[in-house]
Amino acid sequence: ERADAAGEAEQSSMRANEAMLIERRQMQTQMAQMERRLSDSDAMRQGLHETIEDLRQDLRRRDDAYEDLRRELDDQAMRCVELEAQLAANHATVTRREDDVVALERDRQAAKQQLAREADAAQRLKRQGAPGRGGP
């Protein structure tokens, strides 16, 4: 009986050892899986940090580009105002020149009419034979 009891105790001890070995391997496997997950999580976290930093830099570049475009637009708006003022001044100058042309044409017509009247008067005097005017 003693040998049977010792054999059973040894088998029981061997089964317990096997169970502990199996449990230990399972725990090692679980720990390895957790370490891989942790490593993967760290890699993902690092990747996310890099992505966030890339996005921040991209946003800064876009902000800078937006500011450049806004300044350029402001400059162009100021140039438009200057050109509109110059156009208005040119328009006023053209209007004055047109008025001058109309006035000169009016003066020319008046001078032409005056010349025609004087020529008519000279012809009448010539026909009437006024002395001292080259008449008969």
PDB file of C-alpha atoms in Angstrom:
ATOM      1  CA  GLU A   1       0.000   0.000   0.000  1.00  0.00           C
ATOM      2  CA  ARG A   2       2.781   2.260   0.778  1.00  0.00           C
ATOM      3  CA  ALA A   3       4.267   1.803  -2.656  1.00  0.00           C
ATOM      4  CA  ASP A   4       0.877   2.459  -4.208  1.00  0.00           C
ATOM      5  CA  ALA A   5       0.465   5.570  -2.089  1.00  0.00           C
ATOM      6  CA  ALA A   6       3.985   6.713  -2.976  1.00  0.00           C
ATOM      7  CA  GLY A   7       3.310   6.001  -6.663  1.00  0.00           C
ATOM      8  CA  GLU A   8       0.051   7.921  -6.516  1.00  0.00           C
ATOM      9  CA  ALA A   9       1.741  10.791  -4.688  1.00  0.00           C
ATOM     10  CA  GLU A  10       4.467  10.830  -7.330  1.00  0.00           C
ATOM     11  CA  GLN A  11       1.940  10.758 -10.159  1.00  0.00           C
ATOM     12  CA  SER A  12      -0.080  13.429  -8.412  1.00  0.00           C
ATOM     13  CA  SER A  13       3.069  15.483  -8.008  1.00  0.00           C
ATOM     14  CA  MET A  14       3.942  14.950 -11.694  1.00  0.00           C
ATOM     15  CA  ARG A  15       0.434  15.965 -12.768  1.00  0.00           C
ATOM     16  CA  ALA A  16       0.647  19.031 -10.550  1.00  0.00           C
ATOM     17  CA  ASN A  17       4.053  19.859 -12.059  1.00  0.00           C
ATOM     18  CA  GLU A  18       2.674  19.379 -15.582  1.00  0.00           C
ATOM     19  CA  ALA A  19      -0.329  21.541 -14.742  1.00  0.00           C
ATOM     20  CA  MET A  20       2.001  24.198 -13.326  1.00  0.00           C
ATOM     21  CA  LEU A  21       4.208  23.988 -16.442  1.00  0.00           C
ATOM     22  CA  ILE A  22       1.160  24.305 -18.691  1.00  0.00           C
ATOM     23  CA  GLU A  23      -0.119  27.220 -16.614  1.00  0.00           C
ATOM     24  CA  ARG A  24       3.355  28.803 -16.687  1.00  0.00           C
ATOM     25  CA  ARG A  25       3.541  28.471 -20.495  1.00  0.00           C
ATOM     26  CA  GLN A  26       0.069  29.963 -20.823  1.00  0.00           C
ATOM     27  CA  MET A  27       1.086  32.859 -18.586  1.00  0.00           C
ATOM     28  CA  GLN A  28       4.289  33.345 -20.603  1.00  0.00           C
ATOM     29  CA  THR A  29       2.254  33.304 -23.811  1.00  0.00           C
ATOM     30  CA  GLN A  30      -0.199  35.826 -22.351  1.00  0.00           C
ATOM     31  CA  MET A  31       2.679  38.022 -21.152  1.00  0.00           C
ATOM     32  CA  ALA A  32       4.297  37.859 -24.593  1.00  0.00           C
ATOM     33  CA  GLN A  33       0.973  38.803 -26.196  1.00  0.00           C
ATOM     34  CA  MET A  34       0.549  41.686 -23.741  1.00  0.00           C
ATOM     35  CA  GLU A  35       4.108  42.863 -24.430  1.00  0.00           C
ATOM     36  CA  ARG A  36       3.398  42.767 -28.191  1.00  0.00           C
ATOM     37  CA  ARG A  37       0.178  44.700 -27.661  1.00  0.00           C
ATOM     38  CA  LEU A  38       1.998  47.206 -25.472  1.00  0.00           C
ATOM     39  CA  SER A  39       4.742  47.511 -28.075  1.00  0.00           C
ATOM     40  CA  ASP A  40       2.110  47.876 -30.810  1.00  0.00           C
ATOM     41  CA  SER A  41       0.300  50.472 -28.691  1.00  0.00           C
ATOM     42  CA  ASP A  42       3.543  52.379 -28.155  1.00  0.00           C
ATOM     43  CA  ALA A  43       4.236  52.258 -31.889  1.00  0.00           C
ATOM     44  CA  MET A  44       0.689  53.408 -32.633  1.00  0.00           C
ATOM     45  CA  ARG A  45       0.976  56.173 -30.048  1.00  0.00           C
ATOM     46  CA  GLN A  46       4.296  57.284 -31.554  1.00  0.00           C
ATOM     47  CA  GLY A  47       2.748  57.151 -35.023  1.00  0.00           C
ATOM     48  CA  LEU A  48      -0.189  59.227 -33.831  1.00  0.00           C
ATOM     49  CA  HIS A  49       2.148  61.789 -32.251  1.00  0.00           C
ATOM     50  CA  GLU A  50       4.068  62.021 -35.523  1.00  0.00           C
ATOM     51  CA  THR A  51       0.828  62.350 -37.500  1.00  0.00           C
ATOM     52  CA  ILE A  52      -0.399  65.067 -35.141  1.00  0.00           C
ATOM     53  CA  GLU A  53       2.904  66.939 -35.484  1.00  0.00           C
ATOM     54  CA  ASP A  54       2.747  66.596 -39.283  1.00  0.00           C
ATOM     55  CA  LEU A  55      -0.807  67.963 -39.224  1.00  0.00           C
ATOM     56  CA  ARG A  56       0.274  70.872 -37.016  1.00  0.00           C
ATOM     57  CA  GLN A  57       3.105  71.726 -39.399  1.00  0.00           C
ATOM     58  CA  ASP A  58       0.738  71.464 -42.360  1.00  0.00           C
ATOM     59  CA  LEU A  59      -1.719  73.743 -40.580  1.00  0.00           C
ATOM     60  CA  ARG A  60       1.064  76.276 -39.904  1.00  0.00           C
ATOM     61  CA  ARG A  61       2.063  76.172 -43.588  1.00  0.00           C
ATOM     62  CA  ARG A  62      -1.541  76.662 -44.635  1.00  0.00           C
ATOM     63  CA  ASP A  63      -1.956  79.524 -42.149  1.00  0.00           C
ATOM     64  CA  ASP A  64       1.182  81.157 -43.549  1.00  0.00           C
ATOM     65  CA  ALA A  65      -0.056  80.675 -47.115  1.00  0.00           C
ATOM     66  CA  TYR A  66      -3.453  82.096 -46.131  1.00  0.00           C
ATOM     67  CA  GLU A  67      -1.774  85.144 -44.558  1.00  0.00           C
ATOM     68  CA  ASP A  68       0.345  85.631 -47.687  1.00  0.00           C
ATOM     69  CA  LEU A  69      -2.773  85.460 -49.869  1.00  0.00           C
ATOM     70  CA  ARG A  70      -4.647  87.825 -47.555  1.00  0.00           C
ATOM     71  CA  ARG A  71      -1.781  90.360 -47.700  1.00  0.00           C
ATOM     72  CA  GLU A  72      -1.638  90.013 -51.486  1.00  0.00           C
ATOM     73  CA  LEU A  73      -5.394  90.532 -51.705  1.00  0.00           C
ATOM     74  CA  ASP A  74      -5.139  93.621 -49.472  1.00  0.00           C
ATOM     75  CA  ASP A  75      -2.342  94.966 -51.684  1.00  0.00           C
ATOM     76  CA  GLN A  76      -4.423  94.333 -54.791  1.00  0.00           C
ATOM     77  CA  ALA A  77      -7.440  96.015 -53.206  1.00  0.00           C
ATOM     78  CA  MET A  78      -5.309  99.077 -52.424  1.00  0.00           C
ATOM     79  CA  ARG A  79      -3.991  99.050 -55.997  1.00  0.00           C
ATOM     80  CA  CYS A  80      -7.588  98.895 -57.264  1.00  0.00           C
ATOM     81  CA  VAL A  81      -8.488 101.928 -55.151  1.00  0.00           C
ATOM     82  CA  GLU A  82      -5.453 103.782 -56.534  1.00  0.00           C
ATOM     83  CA  LEU A  83      -6.368 102.805 -60.105  1.00  0.00           C
ATOM     84  CA  GLU A  84      -9.993 103.855 -59.589  1.00  0.00           C
ATOM     85  CA  ALA A  85      -8.808 107.249 -58.302  1.00  0.00           C
ATOM     86  CA  GLN A  86      -6.470 107.577 -61.289  1.00  0.00           C
ATOM     87  CA  LEU A  87      -9.301 106.572 -63.642  1.00  0.00           C
ATOM     88  CA  ALA A  88     -11.584 109.199 -62.096  1.00  0.00           C
ATOM     89  CA  ALA A  89      -8.843 111.836 -62.484  1.00  0.00           C
ATOM     90  CA  ASN A  90      -8.271 110.769 -66.109  1.00  0.00           C
ATOM     91  CA  HIS A  91     -12.008 110.895 -66.766  1.00  0.00           C
ATOM     92  CA  ALA A  92     -12.162 114.419 -65.321  1.00  0.00           C
ATOM     93  CA  THR A  93      -9.202 115.436 -67.522  1.00  0.00           C
ATOM     94  CA  VAL A  94     -10.866 113.959 -70.618  1.00  0.00           C
ATOM     95  CA  THR A  95     -14.103 115.769 -69.764  1.00  0.00           C
ATOM     96  CA  ARG A  96     -12.197 119.067 -69.404  1.00  0.00           C
ATOM     97  CA  ARG A  97     -10.407 118.444 -72.713  1.00  0.00           C
ATOM     98  CA  GLU A  98     -13.718 117.675 -74.412  1.00  0.00           C
ATOM     99  CA  ASP A  99     -15.159 120.896 -72.946  1.00  0.00           C
ATOM    100  CA  ASP A 100     -12.065 122.751 -74.225  1.00  0.00           C
ATOM    101  CA  VAL A 101     -12.569 121.237 -77.698  1.00  0.00           C
ATOM    102  CA  VAL A 102     -16.233 122.306 -77.689  1.00  0.00           C
ATOM    103  CA  ALA A 103     -15.255 125.831 -76.577  1.00  0.00           C
ATOM    104  CA  LEU A 104     -12.519 126.031 -79.238  1.00  0.00           C
ATOM    105  CA  GLU A 105     -14.958 124.826 -81.904  1.00  0.00           C
ATOM    106  CA  ARG A 106     -17.462 127.435 -80.742  1.00  0.00           C
ATOM    107  CA  ASP A 107     -14.716 130.124 -80.886  1.00  0.00           C
ATOM    108  CA  ARG A 108     -13.645 128.891 -84.334  1.00  0.00           C
ATOM    109  CA  GLN A 109     -17.229 129.046 -85.605  1.00  0.00           C
ATOM    110  CA  ALA A 110     -17.636 132.521 -84.108  1.00  0.00           C
ATOM    111  CA  ALA A 111     -14.341 133.653 -85.698  1.00  0.00           C
ATOM    112  CA  LYS A 112     -15.401 132.105 -89.019  1.00  0.00           C
ATOM    113  CA  GLN A 113     -18.744 133.929 -88.849  1.00  0.00           C
ATOM    114  CA  GLN A 114     -16.976 137.168 -87.906  1.00  0.00           C
ATOM    115  CA  LEU A 115     -14.579 136.705 -90.819  1.00  0.00           C
ATOM    116  CA  ALA A 116     -17.497 136.041 -93.167  1.00  0.00           C
ATOM    117  CA  ARG A 117     -19.272 139.198 -91.913  1.00  0.00           C
ATOM    118  CA  GLU A 118     -16.117 141.243 -92.372  1.00  0.00           C
ATOM    119  CA  ALA A 119     -15.607 139.787 -95.861  1.00  0.00           C
ATOM    120  CA  ASP A 120     -19.241 140.637 -96.724  1.00  0.00           C
ATOM    121  CA  ALA A 121     -18.779 144.158 -95.370  1.00  0.00           C
ATOM    122  CA  ALA A 122     -15.571 144.567 -97.388  1.00  0.00           C
ATOM    123  CA  GLN A 123     -17.362 143.346-100.534  1.00  0.00           C
ATOM    124  CA  ARG A 124     -20.218 145.805 -99.953  1.00  0.00           C
ATOM    125  CA  LEU A 125     -17.828 148.652 -99.430  1.00  0.00           C
ATOM    126  CA  LYS A 126     -15.925 147.668-102.529  1.00  0.00           C
ATOM    127  CA  ARG A 127     -19.125 147.572-104.567  1.00  0.00           C
ATOM    128  CA  GLN A 128     -20.227 150.889-103.172  1.00  0.00           C
ATOM    129  CA  GLY A 129     -16.889 152.350-104.146  1.00  0.00           C
ATOM    130  CA  ALA A 130     -15.882 153.671-100.832  1.00  0.00           C
ATOM    131  CA  PRO A 131     -12.927 155.989-101.116  1.00  0.00           C
ATOM    132  CA  GLY A 132      -9.657 154.913 -99.646  1.00  0.00           C
ATOM    133  CA  ARG A 133     -10.508 151.308 -99.851  1.00  0.00           C
ATOM    134  CA  GLY A 134      -9.092 150.645-103.272  1.00  0.00           C
ATOM    135  CA  GLY A 135     -12.342 151.465-105.061  1.00  0.00           C
ATOM    136  CA  PRO A 136     -12.768 153.455-108.357  1.00  0.00           C
TER     137      PRO A 136
END
